[in-house]
Short mmCIF file of C-alpha atoms and ligand atoms in Angstrom, two decimals:
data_model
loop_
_atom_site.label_atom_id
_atom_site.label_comp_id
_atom_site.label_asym_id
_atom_site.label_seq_id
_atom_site.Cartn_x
_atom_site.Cartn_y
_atom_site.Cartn_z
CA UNK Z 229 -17.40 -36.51 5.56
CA UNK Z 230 -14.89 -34.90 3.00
CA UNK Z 231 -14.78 -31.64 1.98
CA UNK Z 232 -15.69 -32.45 -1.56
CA UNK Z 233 -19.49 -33.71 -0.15
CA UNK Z 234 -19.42 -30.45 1.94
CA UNK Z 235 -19.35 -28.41 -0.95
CA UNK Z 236 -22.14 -30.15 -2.20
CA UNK Z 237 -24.24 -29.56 0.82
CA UNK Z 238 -26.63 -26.86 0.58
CA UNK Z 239 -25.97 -23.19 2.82
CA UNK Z 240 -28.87 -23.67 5.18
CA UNK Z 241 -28.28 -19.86 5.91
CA UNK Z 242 -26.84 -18.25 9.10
CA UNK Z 243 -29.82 -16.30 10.00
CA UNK Z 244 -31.11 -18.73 12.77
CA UNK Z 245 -27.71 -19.46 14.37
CA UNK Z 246 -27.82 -18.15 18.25
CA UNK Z 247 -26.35 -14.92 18.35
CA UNK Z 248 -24.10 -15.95 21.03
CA UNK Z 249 -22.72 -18.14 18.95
CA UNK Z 250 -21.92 -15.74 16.72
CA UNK Z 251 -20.40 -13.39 18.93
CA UNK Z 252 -18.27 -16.47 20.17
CA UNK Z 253 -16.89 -16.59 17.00
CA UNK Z 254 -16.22 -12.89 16.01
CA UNK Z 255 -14.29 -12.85 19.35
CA UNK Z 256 -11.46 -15.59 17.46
CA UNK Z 257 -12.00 -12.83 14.07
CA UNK Z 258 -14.23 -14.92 12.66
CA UNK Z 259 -17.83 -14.28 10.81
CA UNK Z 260 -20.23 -17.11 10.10
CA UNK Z 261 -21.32 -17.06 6.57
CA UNK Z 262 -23.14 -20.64 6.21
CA UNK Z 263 -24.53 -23.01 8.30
CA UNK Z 264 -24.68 -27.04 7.12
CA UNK Z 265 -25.89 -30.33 8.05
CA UNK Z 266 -28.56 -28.45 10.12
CA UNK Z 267 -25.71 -26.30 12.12
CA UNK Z 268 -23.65 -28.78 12.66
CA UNK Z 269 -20.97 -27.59 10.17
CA UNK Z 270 -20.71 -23.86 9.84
CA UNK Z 271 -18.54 -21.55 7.21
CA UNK Z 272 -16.33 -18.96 8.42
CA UNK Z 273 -14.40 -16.29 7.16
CA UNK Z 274 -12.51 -13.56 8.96
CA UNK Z 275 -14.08 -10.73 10.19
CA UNK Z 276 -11.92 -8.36 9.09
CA UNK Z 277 -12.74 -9.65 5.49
CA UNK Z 278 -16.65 -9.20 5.59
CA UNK Z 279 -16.25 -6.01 6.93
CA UNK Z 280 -13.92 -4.86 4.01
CA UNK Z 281 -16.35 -6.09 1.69
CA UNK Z 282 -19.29 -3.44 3.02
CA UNK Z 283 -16.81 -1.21 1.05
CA UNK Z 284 -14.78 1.22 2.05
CA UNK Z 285 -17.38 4.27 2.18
CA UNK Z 286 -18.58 4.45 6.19
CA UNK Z 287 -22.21 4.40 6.83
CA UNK Z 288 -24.75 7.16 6.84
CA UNK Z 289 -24.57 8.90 10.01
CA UNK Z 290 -21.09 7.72 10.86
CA UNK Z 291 -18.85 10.79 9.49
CA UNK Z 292 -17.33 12.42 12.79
CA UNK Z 293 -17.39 15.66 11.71
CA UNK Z 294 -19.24 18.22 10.62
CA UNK Z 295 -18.33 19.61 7.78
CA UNK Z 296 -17.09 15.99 6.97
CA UNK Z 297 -14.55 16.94 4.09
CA UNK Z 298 -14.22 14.73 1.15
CA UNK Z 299 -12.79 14.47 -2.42
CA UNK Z 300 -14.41 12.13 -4.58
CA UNK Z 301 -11.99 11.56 -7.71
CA UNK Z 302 -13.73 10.06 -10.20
CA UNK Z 303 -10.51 8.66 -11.98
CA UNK Z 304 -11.34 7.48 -15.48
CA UNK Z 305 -11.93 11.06 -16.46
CA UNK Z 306 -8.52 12.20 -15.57
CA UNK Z 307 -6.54 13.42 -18.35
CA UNK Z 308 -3.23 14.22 -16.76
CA UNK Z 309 -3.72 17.88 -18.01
CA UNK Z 310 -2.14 18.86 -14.70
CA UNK Z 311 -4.07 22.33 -14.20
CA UNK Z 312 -4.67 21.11 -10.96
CA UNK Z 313 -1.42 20.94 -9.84
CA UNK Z 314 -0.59 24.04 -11.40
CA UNK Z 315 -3.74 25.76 -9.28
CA UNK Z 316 -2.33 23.96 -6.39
CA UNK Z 317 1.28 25.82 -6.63
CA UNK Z 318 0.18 28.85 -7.29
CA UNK Z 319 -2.66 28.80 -4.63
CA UNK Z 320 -0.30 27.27 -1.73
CA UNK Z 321 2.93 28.68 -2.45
CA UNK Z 322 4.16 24.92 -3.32
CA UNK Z 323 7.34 24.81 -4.63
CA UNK Z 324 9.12 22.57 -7.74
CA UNK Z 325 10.74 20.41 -5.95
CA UNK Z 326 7.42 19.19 -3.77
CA UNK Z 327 3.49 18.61 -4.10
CA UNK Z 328 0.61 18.45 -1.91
CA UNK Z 329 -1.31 16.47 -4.71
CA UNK Z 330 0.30 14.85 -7.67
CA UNK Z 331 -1.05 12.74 -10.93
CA UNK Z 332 0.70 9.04 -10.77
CA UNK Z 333 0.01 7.04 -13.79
CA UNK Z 334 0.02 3.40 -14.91
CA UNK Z 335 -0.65 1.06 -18.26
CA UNK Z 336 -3.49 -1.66 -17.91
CA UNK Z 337 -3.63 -4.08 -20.04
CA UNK Z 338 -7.23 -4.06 -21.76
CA UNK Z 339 -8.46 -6.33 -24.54
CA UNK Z 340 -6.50 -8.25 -26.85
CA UNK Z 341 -3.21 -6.64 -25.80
CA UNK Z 342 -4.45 -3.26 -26.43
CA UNK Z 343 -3.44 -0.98 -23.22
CA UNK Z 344 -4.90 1.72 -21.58
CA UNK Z 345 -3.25 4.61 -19.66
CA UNK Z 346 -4.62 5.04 -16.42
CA UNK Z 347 -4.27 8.53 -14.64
CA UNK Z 348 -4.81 8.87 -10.71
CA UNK Z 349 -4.93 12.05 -8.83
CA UNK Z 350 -3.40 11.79 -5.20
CA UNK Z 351 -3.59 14.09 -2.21
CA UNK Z 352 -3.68 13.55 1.39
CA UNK Z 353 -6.51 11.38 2.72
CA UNK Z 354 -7.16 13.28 5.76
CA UNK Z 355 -7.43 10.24 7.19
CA UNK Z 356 -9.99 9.23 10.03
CA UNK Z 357 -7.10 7.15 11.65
CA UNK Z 358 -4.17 9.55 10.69
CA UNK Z 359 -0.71 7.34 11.28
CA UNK Z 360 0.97 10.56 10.50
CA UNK Z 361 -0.70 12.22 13.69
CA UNK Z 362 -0.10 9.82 16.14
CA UNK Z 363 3.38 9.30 15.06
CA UNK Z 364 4.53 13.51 15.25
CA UNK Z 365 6.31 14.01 18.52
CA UNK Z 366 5.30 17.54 18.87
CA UNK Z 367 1.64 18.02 17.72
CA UNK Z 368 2.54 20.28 14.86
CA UNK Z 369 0.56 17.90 12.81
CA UNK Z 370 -2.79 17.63 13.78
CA UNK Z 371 -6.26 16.42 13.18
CA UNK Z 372 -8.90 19.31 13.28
CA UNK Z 373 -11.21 18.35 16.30
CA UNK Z 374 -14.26 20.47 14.11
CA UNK Z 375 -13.75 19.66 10.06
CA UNK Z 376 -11.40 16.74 10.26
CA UNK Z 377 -8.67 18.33 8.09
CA UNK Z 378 -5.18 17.17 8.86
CA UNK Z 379 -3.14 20.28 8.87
CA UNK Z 380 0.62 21.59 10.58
CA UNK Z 381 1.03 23.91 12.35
CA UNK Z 382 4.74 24.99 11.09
CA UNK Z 383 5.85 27.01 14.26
CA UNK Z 384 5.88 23.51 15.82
CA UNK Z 385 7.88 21.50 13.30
CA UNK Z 386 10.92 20.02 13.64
CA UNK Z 387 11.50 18.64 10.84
CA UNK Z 388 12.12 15.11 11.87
CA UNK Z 389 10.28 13.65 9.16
CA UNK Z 390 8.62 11.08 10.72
CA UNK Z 391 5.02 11.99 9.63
CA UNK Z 392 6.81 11.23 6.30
CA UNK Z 393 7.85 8.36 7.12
CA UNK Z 394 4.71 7.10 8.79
CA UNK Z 395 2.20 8.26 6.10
CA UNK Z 396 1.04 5.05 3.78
CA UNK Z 397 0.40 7.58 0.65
CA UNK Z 398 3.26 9.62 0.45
CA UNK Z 399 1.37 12.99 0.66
CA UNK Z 400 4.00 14.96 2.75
CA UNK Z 401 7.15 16.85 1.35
CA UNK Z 402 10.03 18.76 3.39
CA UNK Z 403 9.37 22.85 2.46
CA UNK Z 404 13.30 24.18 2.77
CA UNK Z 405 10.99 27.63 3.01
CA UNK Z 406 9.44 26.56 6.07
CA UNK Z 407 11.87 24.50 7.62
CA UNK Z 408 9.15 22.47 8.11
CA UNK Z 409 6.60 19.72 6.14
CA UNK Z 410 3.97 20.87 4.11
CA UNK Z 411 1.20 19.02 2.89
CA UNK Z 412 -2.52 19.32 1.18
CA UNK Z 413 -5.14 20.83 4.17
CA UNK Z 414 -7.74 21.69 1.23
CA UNK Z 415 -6.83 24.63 0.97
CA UNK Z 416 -8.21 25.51 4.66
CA UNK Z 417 -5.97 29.04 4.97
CA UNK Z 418 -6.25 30.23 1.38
CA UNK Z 419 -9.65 29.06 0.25
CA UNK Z 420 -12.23 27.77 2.75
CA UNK Z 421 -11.83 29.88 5.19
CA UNK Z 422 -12.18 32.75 3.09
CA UNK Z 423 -15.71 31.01 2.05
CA UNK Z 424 -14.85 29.19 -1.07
CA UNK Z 425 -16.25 26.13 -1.12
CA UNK Z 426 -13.78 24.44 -3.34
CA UNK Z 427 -10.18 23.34 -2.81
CA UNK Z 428 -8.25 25.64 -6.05
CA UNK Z 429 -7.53 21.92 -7.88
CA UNK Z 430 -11.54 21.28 -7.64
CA UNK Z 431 -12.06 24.60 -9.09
CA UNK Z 432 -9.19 23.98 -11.40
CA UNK Z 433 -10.17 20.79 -13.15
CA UNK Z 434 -11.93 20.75 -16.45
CA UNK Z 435 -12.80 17.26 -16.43
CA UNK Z 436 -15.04 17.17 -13.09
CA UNK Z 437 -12.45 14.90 -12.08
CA UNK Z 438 -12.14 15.69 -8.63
CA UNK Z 439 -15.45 16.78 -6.61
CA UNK Z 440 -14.77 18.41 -3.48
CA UNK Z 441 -17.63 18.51 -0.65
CA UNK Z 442 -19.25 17.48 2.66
CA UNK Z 443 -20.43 14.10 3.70
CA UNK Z 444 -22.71 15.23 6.06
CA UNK Z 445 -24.02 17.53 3.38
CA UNK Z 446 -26.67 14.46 1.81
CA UNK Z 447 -27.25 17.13 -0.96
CA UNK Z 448 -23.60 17.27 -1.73
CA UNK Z 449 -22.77 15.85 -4.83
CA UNK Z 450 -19.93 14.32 -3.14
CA UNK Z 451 -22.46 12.57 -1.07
CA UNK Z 452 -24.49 11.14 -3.81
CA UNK Z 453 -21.44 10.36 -5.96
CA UNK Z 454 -20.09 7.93 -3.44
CA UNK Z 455 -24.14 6.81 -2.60
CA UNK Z 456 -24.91 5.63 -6.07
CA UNK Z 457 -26.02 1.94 -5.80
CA UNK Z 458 -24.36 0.86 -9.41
CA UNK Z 459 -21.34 2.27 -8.12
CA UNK Z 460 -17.82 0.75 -7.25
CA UNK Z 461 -16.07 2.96 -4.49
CA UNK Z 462 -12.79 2.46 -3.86
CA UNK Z 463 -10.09 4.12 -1.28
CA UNK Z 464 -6.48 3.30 -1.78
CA UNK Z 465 -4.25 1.18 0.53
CA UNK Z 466 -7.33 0.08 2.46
CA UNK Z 467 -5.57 -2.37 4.48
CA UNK Z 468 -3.59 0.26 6.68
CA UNK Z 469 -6.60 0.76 8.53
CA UNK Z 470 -6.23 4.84 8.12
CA UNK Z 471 -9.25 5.25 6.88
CA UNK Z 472 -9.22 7.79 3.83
CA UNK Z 473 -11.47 9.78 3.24
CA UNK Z 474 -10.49 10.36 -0.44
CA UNK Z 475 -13.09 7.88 -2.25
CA UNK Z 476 -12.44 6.95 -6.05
CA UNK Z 477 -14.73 5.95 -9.05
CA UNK Z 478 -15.21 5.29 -12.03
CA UNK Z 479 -17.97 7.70 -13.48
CA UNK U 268 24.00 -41.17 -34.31
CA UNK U 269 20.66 -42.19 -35.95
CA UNK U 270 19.24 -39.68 -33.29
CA UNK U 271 21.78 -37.21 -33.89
CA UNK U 272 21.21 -36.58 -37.16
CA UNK U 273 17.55 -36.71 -36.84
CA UNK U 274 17.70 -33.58 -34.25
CA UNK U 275 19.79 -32.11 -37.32
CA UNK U 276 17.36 -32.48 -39.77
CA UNK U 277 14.67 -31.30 -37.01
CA UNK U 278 16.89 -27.96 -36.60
CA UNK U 279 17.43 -27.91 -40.66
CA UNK U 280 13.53 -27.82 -40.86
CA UNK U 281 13.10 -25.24 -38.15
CA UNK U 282 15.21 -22.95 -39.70
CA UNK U 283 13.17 -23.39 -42.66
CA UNK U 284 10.52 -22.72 -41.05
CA UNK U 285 11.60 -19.60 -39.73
CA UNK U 286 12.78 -18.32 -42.72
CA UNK U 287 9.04 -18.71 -44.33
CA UNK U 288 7.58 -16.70 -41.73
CA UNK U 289 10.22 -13.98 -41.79
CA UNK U 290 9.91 -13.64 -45.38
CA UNK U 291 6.53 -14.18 -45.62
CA UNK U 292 6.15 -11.17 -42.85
CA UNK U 293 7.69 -9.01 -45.32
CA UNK U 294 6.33 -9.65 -48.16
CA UNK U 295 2.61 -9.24 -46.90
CA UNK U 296 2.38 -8.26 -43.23
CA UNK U 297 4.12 -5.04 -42.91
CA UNK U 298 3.52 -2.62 -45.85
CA UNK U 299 5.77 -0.06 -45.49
CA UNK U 300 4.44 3.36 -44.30
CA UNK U 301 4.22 5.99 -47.07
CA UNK U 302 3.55 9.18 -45.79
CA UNK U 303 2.68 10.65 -49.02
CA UNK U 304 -0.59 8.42 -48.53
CA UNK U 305 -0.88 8.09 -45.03
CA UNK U 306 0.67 11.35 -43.73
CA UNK U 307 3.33 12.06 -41.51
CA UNK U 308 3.94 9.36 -40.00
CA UNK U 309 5.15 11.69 -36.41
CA UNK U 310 2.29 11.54 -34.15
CA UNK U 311 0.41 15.09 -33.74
CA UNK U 312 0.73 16.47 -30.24
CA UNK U 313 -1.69 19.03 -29.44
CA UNK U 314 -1.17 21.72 -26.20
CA UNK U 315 -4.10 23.34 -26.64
CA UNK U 316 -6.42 23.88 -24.70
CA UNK U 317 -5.38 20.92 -22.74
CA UNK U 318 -1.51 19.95 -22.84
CA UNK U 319 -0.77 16.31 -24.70
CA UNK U 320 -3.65 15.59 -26.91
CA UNK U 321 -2.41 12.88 -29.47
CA UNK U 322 -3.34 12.32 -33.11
CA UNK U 323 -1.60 9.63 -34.77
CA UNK U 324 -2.16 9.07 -38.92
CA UNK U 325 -1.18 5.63 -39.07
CA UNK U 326 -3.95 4.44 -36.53
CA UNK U 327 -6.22 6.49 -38.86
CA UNK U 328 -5.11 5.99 -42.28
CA UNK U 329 -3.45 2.75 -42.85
CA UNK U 330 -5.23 0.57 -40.18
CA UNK U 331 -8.86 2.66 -40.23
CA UNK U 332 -8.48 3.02 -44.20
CA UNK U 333 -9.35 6.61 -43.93
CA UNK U 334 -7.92 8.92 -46.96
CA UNK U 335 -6.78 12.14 -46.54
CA UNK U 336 -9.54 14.43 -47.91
CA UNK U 337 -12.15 12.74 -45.31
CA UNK U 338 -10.82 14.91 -42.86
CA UNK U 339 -9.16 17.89 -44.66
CA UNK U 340 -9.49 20.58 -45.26
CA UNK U 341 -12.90 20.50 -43.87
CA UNK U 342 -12.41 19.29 -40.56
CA UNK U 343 -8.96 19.92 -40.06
CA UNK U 344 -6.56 22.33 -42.35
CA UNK U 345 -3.48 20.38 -44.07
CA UNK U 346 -0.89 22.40 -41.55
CA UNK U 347 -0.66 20.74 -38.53
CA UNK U 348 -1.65 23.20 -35.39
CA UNK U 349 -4.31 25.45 -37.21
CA UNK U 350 -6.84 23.75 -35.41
CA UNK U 351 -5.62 24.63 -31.74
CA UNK U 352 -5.10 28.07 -32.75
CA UNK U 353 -9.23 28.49 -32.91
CA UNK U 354 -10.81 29.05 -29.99
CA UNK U 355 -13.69 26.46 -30.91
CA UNK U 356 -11.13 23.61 -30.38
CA UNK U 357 -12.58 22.10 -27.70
CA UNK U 358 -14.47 18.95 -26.32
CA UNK U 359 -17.86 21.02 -26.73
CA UNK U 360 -17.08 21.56 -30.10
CA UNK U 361 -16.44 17.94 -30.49
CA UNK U 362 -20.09 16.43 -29.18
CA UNK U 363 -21.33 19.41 -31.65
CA UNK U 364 -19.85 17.11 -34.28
CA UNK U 365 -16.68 19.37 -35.20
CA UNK U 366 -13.07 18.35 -35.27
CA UNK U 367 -13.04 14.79 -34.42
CA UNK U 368 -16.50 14.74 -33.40
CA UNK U 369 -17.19 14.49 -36.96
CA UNK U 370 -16.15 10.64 -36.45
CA UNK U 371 -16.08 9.84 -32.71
CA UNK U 372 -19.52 10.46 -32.16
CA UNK U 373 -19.93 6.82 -30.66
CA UNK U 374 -21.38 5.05 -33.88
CA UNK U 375 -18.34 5.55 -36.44
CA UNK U 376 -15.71 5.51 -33.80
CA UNK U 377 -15.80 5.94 -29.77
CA UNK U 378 -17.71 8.64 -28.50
CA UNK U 379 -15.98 11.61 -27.72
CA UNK U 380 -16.46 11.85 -24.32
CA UNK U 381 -15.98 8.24 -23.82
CA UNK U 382 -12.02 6.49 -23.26
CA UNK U 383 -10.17 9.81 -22.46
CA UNK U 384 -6.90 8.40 -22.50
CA UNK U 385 -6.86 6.98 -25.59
CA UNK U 386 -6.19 10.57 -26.71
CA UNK U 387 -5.26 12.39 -24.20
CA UNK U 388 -1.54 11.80 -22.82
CA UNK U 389 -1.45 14.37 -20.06
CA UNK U 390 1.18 16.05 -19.18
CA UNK U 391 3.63 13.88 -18.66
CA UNK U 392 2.79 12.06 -22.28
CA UNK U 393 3.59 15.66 -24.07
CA UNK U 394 6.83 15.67 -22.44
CA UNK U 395 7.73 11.96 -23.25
CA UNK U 396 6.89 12.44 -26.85
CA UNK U 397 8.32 16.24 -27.16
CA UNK U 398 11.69 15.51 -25.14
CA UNK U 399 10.37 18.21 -23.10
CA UNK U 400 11.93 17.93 -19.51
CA UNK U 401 9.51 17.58 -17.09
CA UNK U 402 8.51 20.44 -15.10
CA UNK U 403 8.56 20.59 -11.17
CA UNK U 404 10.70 17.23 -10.72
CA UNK U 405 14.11 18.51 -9.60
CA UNK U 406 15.44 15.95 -7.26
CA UNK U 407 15.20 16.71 -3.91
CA UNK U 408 17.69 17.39 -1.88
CA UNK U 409 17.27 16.48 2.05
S1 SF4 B 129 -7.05 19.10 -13.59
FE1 SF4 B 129 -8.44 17.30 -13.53
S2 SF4 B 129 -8.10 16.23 -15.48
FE2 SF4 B 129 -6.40 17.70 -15.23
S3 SF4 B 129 -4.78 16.46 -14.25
FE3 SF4 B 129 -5.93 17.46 -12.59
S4 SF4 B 129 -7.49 15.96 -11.98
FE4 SF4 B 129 -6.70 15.29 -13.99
S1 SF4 B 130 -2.78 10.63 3.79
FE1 SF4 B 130 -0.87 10.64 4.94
S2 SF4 B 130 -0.59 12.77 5.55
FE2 SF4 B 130 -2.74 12.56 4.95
S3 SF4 B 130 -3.82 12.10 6.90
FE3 SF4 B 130 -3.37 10.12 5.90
S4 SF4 B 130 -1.39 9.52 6.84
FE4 SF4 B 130 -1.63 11.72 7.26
#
């Protein structure tokens, strides 16, 4: 048979395929999505593929902590007014030459050669699977066993960079002051743990650009942002397998 | 040498071509910009309340066919930079049908709170289009 006829065939559907089978399959990293020619032909693609295209935003239940920290930037609103940034200075003590969260921007083509500036707030993920953890030689960066937030501890720094080095989305800077790296925690020292419940570029922004909250919060409106059904959610750089928990939209 | 001087004529008609379109782009294409009917022809940059708010005339005027007393004095006075002086400039003011609400109110023009960035250059827009040097971007010394 050639593969031109096979395309013809119709998907019988993969629902009645053993699920041995299946898991015989998933062991090479590959998913069944079809089944022809009454199962003697089946479609595969790798399983690494349908489980990117659930979307990057875990399942109910699955955040592993509690508070489960998010931002949820909802990036078309973004207007590059940079109040954020300035809240983020002033409120951390970060100096010019650094950031803990920065606006890049970029031109997109839209409609007959008309372009569109696109502005996109970045911070540090505080990432599920944090390469810049497992990479720091001396535990002065760390993943907080209770909330989740990546934070340093400076005492323990030695400034070897390699956290830098390791980290996908370039959220990390050298502080001269500190001899150490410095980076975003969400403003865990100067905000939350004083009770605020925003990080100061949250509370900064005019445009509701970035929501701050807790995924295990289902009231949040972090949670529901991220929930809506008519909704694209994207994380950046999905492919390191980090796992962000920064989630972006579209409003 | 029959061929030859075909591919001459060829270039010969080209050229003719070429001129045609050039002159033909000047003579009805591009009308030249008159700022005593279009107004200056400098975009606007706004700081207020948010840094790098554009307004260009042209886009307005020329292409939109706009004239200057649809929009001044009422909506906007003729000096540029009375408007962010008031403490009403703002987007609020805007869905209320004010400033450039008057237009953008998503049935003469895109709604106001619709395509930010068509008007709003951030930041790092007011500094491209001011000369302004950038703020926090020293390079960094390791
Ligand atoms: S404050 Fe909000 S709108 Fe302004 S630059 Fe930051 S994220 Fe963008
Ligand atoms: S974004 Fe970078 S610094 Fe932040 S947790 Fe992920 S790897 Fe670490």
């Amino acid at each position: 048979m050639k593969i031109d006829d096979l395309e013809k065939l119709e998907n019988e559907g993969a629902e009645n395929l053993p699920s041995e089978e299946r898991r015989r399959f998933l062991r090479f990293g590959l998913a069944v999505t079809g089944v022809f020619v009454g199962g003697s032909v089946l479609s595969l693609t790798s399983a690494r593929k349908a489980q990117s295209d659930m979307g990057p935003v875990p399942a109910t239940g699955a955040f592993p902590y509690k508070p489960h920290y998010t931002m949820v930037i909802r990036q078309n609103r973004c207007i590059d007014c940079e109040r954020c940034l300035e809240a983020c200075a002033k409120t951390n003590n970060v100096p010019s030459y650094g950031y803990r969260t920065t606006i890049l921007q970029r031109e997109r083509e839209i409609e007959r050669g008309a372009k569109e500036r696109v502005f996109m707030p970045v911070l540090c993920n505080h990432c599920n699977r944090p390469p810049c953890v497992r990479v720091c030689p001396t535990t002065a960066t760390y993943k907080d066993k209770k909330n989740g937030i990546v934070m340093m501890d400076y005492k323990r720094c030695i400034g070897c960079k390699t956290c830098m080095a390791a980290c996908p989305y370039n959220a990390r800077y050298f502080k001269e002051e500190n001899r150490a790296i410095d980076k975003c925690n969400f403003c865990y020292d100067t905000r939350l743990s004083k009770g605020e419940s925003k990080t100061a570029c949250a509370a900064a922004c005019p445009a509701g650009v970035r929501i701050f909250g807790d995924l295990t919060d289902y009231d949040s409106e972090a949670y529901k942002l991220i929930h809506m059904p008519d909704k694209v959610v994207w994380v950046l750089r999905p492919e390191t397998g980090a796992m962000p928990n920064v989630f972006y939209m579209n409003d | 040498m029959k061929r030859n001087n075909k591919s001459v004529m060829n270039m010969v008609g080209l050229a003719a071509v070429v001129g045609l379109l050039v002159f033909s782009s000047l003579s009805f294409g591009e009308e030249a910009y008159d700022e005593g009917t279009y107004g200056p022809q400098a975009p606007i940059v706004w700081a207020k309340p948010v840094k790098g708010v554009v307004f260009v005339h042209k886009i307005h005027t020329m292409d939109a066919g706009l004239t200057c007393d649809n929009c001044h004095d009422k909506l906007f006075e003729m000096a540029a930079g009375t408007a962010e002086k008031n403490a009403d400039f703002t987007m609020d003011s805007l869905y209320k049908g004010k400033y450039c609400g008057a237009c953008h109110d998503g049935q003469m023009a895109f709604a106001a709170n619709t395509r930010c960035t068509s008007c709003h250059a951030g930041v790092k827009g007011y500094n491209r289009l001011t000369g302004a040097a950038p703020q926090g971007k020293a390079p960094v010394k390791h």
